[in-house]
Structure formats: C-alpha cells, structure tokens
C-alpha positions as a printed Julia matrix, in Angstrom:
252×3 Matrix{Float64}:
 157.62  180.16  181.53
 154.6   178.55  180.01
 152.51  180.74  181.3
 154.38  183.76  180.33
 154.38  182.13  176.57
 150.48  181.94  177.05
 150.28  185.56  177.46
 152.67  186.73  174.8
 151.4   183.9   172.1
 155.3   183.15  171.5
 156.24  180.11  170.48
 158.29  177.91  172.59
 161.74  176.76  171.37
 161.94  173.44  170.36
 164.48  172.18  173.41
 161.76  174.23  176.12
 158.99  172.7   174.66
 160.58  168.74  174.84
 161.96  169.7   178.82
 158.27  170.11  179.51
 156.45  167.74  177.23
 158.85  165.28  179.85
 157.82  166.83  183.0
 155.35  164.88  184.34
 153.17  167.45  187.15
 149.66  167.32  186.26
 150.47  171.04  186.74
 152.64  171.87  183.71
 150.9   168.87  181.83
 147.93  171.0   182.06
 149.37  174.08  181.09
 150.88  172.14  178.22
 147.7   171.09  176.67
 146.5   174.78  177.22
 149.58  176.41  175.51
 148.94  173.85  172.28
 145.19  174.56  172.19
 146.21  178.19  172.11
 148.94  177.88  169.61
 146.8   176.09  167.45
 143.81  178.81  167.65
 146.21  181.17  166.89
 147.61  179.38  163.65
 143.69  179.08  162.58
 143.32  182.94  163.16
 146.21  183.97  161.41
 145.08  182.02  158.41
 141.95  183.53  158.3
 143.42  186.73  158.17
 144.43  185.5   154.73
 142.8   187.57  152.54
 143.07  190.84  154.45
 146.95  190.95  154.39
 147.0   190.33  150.89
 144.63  193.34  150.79
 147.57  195.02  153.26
 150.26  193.89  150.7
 148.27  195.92  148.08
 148.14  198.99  149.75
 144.75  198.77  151.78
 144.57  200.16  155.4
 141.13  199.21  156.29
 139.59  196.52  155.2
 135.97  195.5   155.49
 133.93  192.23  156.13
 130.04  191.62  154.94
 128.11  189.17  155.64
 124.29  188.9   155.94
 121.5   186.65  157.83
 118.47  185.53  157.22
 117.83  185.29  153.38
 116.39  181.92  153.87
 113.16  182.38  156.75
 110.09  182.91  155.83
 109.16  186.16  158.13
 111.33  189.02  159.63
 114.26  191.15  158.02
 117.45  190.09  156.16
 120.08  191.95  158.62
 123.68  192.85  157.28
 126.87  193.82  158.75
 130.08  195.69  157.49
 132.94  195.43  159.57
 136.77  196.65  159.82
 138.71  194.88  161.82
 142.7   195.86  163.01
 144.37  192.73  160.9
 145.94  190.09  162.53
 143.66  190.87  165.78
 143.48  188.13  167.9
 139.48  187.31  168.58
 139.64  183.27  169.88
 136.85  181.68  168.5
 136.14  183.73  165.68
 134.48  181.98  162.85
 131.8   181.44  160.6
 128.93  182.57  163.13
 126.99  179.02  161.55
 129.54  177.35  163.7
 128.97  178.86  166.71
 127.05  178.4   169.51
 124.53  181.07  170.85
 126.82  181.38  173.84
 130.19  182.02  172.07
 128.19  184.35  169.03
 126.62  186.44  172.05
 130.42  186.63  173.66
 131.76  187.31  170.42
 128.98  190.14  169.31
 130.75  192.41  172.22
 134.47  191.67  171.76
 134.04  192.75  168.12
 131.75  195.77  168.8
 134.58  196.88  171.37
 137.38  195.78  168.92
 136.48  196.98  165.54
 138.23  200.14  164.22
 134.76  200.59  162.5
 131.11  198.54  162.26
 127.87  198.98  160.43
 124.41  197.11  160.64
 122.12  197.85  158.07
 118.41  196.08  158.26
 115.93  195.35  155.24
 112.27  194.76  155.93
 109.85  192.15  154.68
 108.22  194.85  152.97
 111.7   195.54  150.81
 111.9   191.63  150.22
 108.56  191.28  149.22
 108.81  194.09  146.68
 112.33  194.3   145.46
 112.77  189.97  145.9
 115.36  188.35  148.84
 118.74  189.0   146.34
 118.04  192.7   145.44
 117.05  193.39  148.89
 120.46  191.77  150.65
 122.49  193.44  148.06
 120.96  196.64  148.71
 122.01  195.49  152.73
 125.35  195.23  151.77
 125.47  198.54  149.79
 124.18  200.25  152.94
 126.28  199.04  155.02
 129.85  199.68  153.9
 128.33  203.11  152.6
 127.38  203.51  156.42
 131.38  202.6   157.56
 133.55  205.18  159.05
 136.68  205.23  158.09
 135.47  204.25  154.68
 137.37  200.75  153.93
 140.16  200.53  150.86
 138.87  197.12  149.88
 136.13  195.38  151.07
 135.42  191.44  151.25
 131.82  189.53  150.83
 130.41  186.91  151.15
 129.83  184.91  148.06
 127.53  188.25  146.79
 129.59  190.29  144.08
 129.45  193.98  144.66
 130.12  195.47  141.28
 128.87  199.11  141.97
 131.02  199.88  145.13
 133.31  202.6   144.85
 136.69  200.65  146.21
 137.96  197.15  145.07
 135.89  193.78  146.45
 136.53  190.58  146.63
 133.55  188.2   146.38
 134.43  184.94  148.37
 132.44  181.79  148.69
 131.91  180.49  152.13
 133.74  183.89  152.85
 132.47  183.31  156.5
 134.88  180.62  156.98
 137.44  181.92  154.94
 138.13  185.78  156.39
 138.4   186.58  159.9
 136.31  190.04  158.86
 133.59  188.59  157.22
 133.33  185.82  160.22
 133.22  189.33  162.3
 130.39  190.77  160.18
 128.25  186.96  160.23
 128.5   187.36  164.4
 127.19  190.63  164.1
 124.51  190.32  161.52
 123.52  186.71  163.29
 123.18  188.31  166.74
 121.53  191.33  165.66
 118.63  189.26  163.8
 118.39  186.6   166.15
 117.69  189.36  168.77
 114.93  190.86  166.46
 113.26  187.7   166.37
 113.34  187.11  169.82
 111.56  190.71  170.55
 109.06  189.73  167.54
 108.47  185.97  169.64
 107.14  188.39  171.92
 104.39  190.19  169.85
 103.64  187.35  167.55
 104.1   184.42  170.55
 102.08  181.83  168.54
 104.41  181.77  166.01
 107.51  180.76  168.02
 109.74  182.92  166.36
 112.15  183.06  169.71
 112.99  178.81  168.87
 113.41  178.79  164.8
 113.8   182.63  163.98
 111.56  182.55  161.02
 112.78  179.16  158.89
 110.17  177.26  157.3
 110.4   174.4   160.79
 107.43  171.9   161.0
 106.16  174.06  164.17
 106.34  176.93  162.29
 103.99  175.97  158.96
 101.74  174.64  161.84
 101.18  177.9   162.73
 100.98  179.58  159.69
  98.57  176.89  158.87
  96.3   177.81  161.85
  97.02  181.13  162.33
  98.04  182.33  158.63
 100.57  185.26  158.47
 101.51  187.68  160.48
 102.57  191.28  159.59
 106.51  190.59  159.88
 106.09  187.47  157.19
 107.51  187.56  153.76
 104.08  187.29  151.55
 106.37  186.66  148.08
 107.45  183.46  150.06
 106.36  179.88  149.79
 104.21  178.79  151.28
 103.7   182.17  153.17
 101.49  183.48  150.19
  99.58  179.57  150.29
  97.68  180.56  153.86
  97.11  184.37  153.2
  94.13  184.82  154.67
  93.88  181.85  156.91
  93.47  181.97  160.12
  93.52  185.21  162.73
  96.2   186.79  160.81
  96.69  190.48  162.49
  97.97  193.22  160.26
C-alpha cells in the first residue's frame, strides 16, 4: 500500500496513514519516512510551478524559463538557458541550481534535457562582455535564447532581468531561480553548461585553476593573474583583470 502510494504520489487517507504511523516494523517505519519525504518534495514542486499555471490559467501552452551563469567571474563566457518545461512535471530536486550540489546539478542537467518539451543554450564571449559590458551582453543571452526555442513559448519567465523587446508576454522575477520550477530548469542547464566550459579551459590555461573556482575573483585566482597576468578567455573591462594586463606570460 505504501509503496503503491510512493509510485502514484497519492496521498494517503487520513485513517491509512494513522494504522501505519502505529505499526511499529522498522519495515513500514521506513517506508513511512520515505512516503513523507516524498510528499513533501512534491508539495515544494508543485509550488514552484506557481507562476507557470497562472501563465496556464491565462491561456499559455508553453511556457519558458531563463536563467543565466556567470555574470560575476572574471574570465570565460556568461552562458544562458531557455527552457519549456510540461507544467506540473515532477523533477525531485529541482531548484535554484545555487543550491545544488555538483552531483545532483550534473543528474539534473540530463533529466531536464530528456524532459523538456523544448531547450536552448545560448553562449556570450569575453570578447561580447568586454565590448558591449556584462548586462548588455546577458540580455542579449537571453534574447538568443528564447528566439532559439522550438515551439516558440506563449509567455516566458526570467530571472530578475526584464525583457521588454520580446515578442510574447514576460514576467521578470527576482530570485526567479527559487521561485519557478522553469527557470530552476534553465539555472541547471546554464550552470552545467559553463561549469563544463571552464573545466575544458582548466585544461588549456592549467595555471589558472579555472577547473576549482570557474573564473570568480578567489585568492588563488588573483595569484595567478598576478604572476601570470591574463589569459585570452579573461574579461579585460574587469577589475582587476585590466590592473595586470601585461604582467606576466600572458598568451594571446
């Protein structure tokens, strides 16, 4: 029985639930514990699928997530993701991709890749940042990537970025991330995407140790910069990036 609830994600009645609350196998104690964790994940997912059925209550079939990473380092791209996911899906352990371990993110990255009715990944370069400055260049990420979606989306969600010039309704949320299940989706992409671009630059630039911070400002990182000065994937508009131009064996 609790078992079959697991599988379902029914509720237990009330009179079911108290029989085995007072059964005391470790067995069905176990499966208890399980069953509650479970019920509570799913309350936590169907709240974060807040703002997209509102979206369904207005008439929106697809509705998109976007999220971005890596507008604070000091080298490598800002990556950003667009995603649509079927609402109400059931992902355990979505969330804000912050929250996450690498583990669950990498897990996660798959599930919604296999999931999604529809997913985008659009990358900006240093080079972009550097000439168009860190906002301009995100919101030109976002732009891309819901242009890139297909189906096209009916109403599309953001994270704390307003985007006034797209062509259906958005909703600009702060802390979005931890407040829609498809922006969370988009963060997990976007996160895993540039994490793994860092680790493949760790391995051209490996004094640098891009693989361990991915690019923020750490203490090991100015070190470097310090000794080495910048390398070709560092943003030169940065501080203190442009402060050791020149330093060092810096390899363009």
């Amino acid at each position: 029985m609790l078992q079959a609830a697991l599988d379902s994600g029914r509720p237990l009645e009330n009179e079911i639930f108290e029989e085995l609350s007072a059964d005391r196998r470790a067995s069905v104690q176990r499966l208890l514990r399980r069953y509650s964790k479970e019920l509570a994940e799913r309350q936590r997912l169907k709240e974060l699928y807040h703002y997209e059925y509102e979206a369904q209550q207005e008439g929106a079939a697809y509705i998109a997530g976007v999220d971005e990473a890596g507008r604070g380092p000091l080298a490598g791209p800002v990556v950003v993701a667009a995603a649509i996911l079927p609402v109400g899906l059931y992902i355990p352990k979505l969330n804000d991709s912050k929250k996450l371990s690498a583990k669950v993110r990498d897990e996660l990255f798959d599930i919604i890749k296999e999931k999604a009715i529809a997913y985008a990944i659009a990358t900006v370069d240093e080079k972009i940042i550097d000439r168009d400055n860190i906002y301009r260049a995100t919101v030109g990420g976002m732009y891309e990537a819901v242009g890139k979606l297909d189906p096209q989306p009916q109403k599309v969600l953001v994270d704390a970025v307003p985007l006034d010039r797209l062509k259906m309704p958005s909703l600009s949320l702060i802390k979005g991330d931890a407040r829609s299940a498809s922006i969370a989706a988009a963060s997990v992409l976007a996160k895993v995407t540039r994490d793994r671009f860092m680790e493949e630059y760790d391995r051209e630039y490996p004094e640098y140790g891009f693989a361990r911070h991915k690019g923020y400002g750490t203490a090991d990182h100015l070190a470097a910069l310090k000794e080495f000065g910048p390398c070709p994937i560092h943003r030169r508009s940065f501080s203190p990036v442009s402060e050791y131009e020149g330093v060092g064996r810096c390899r363009d």
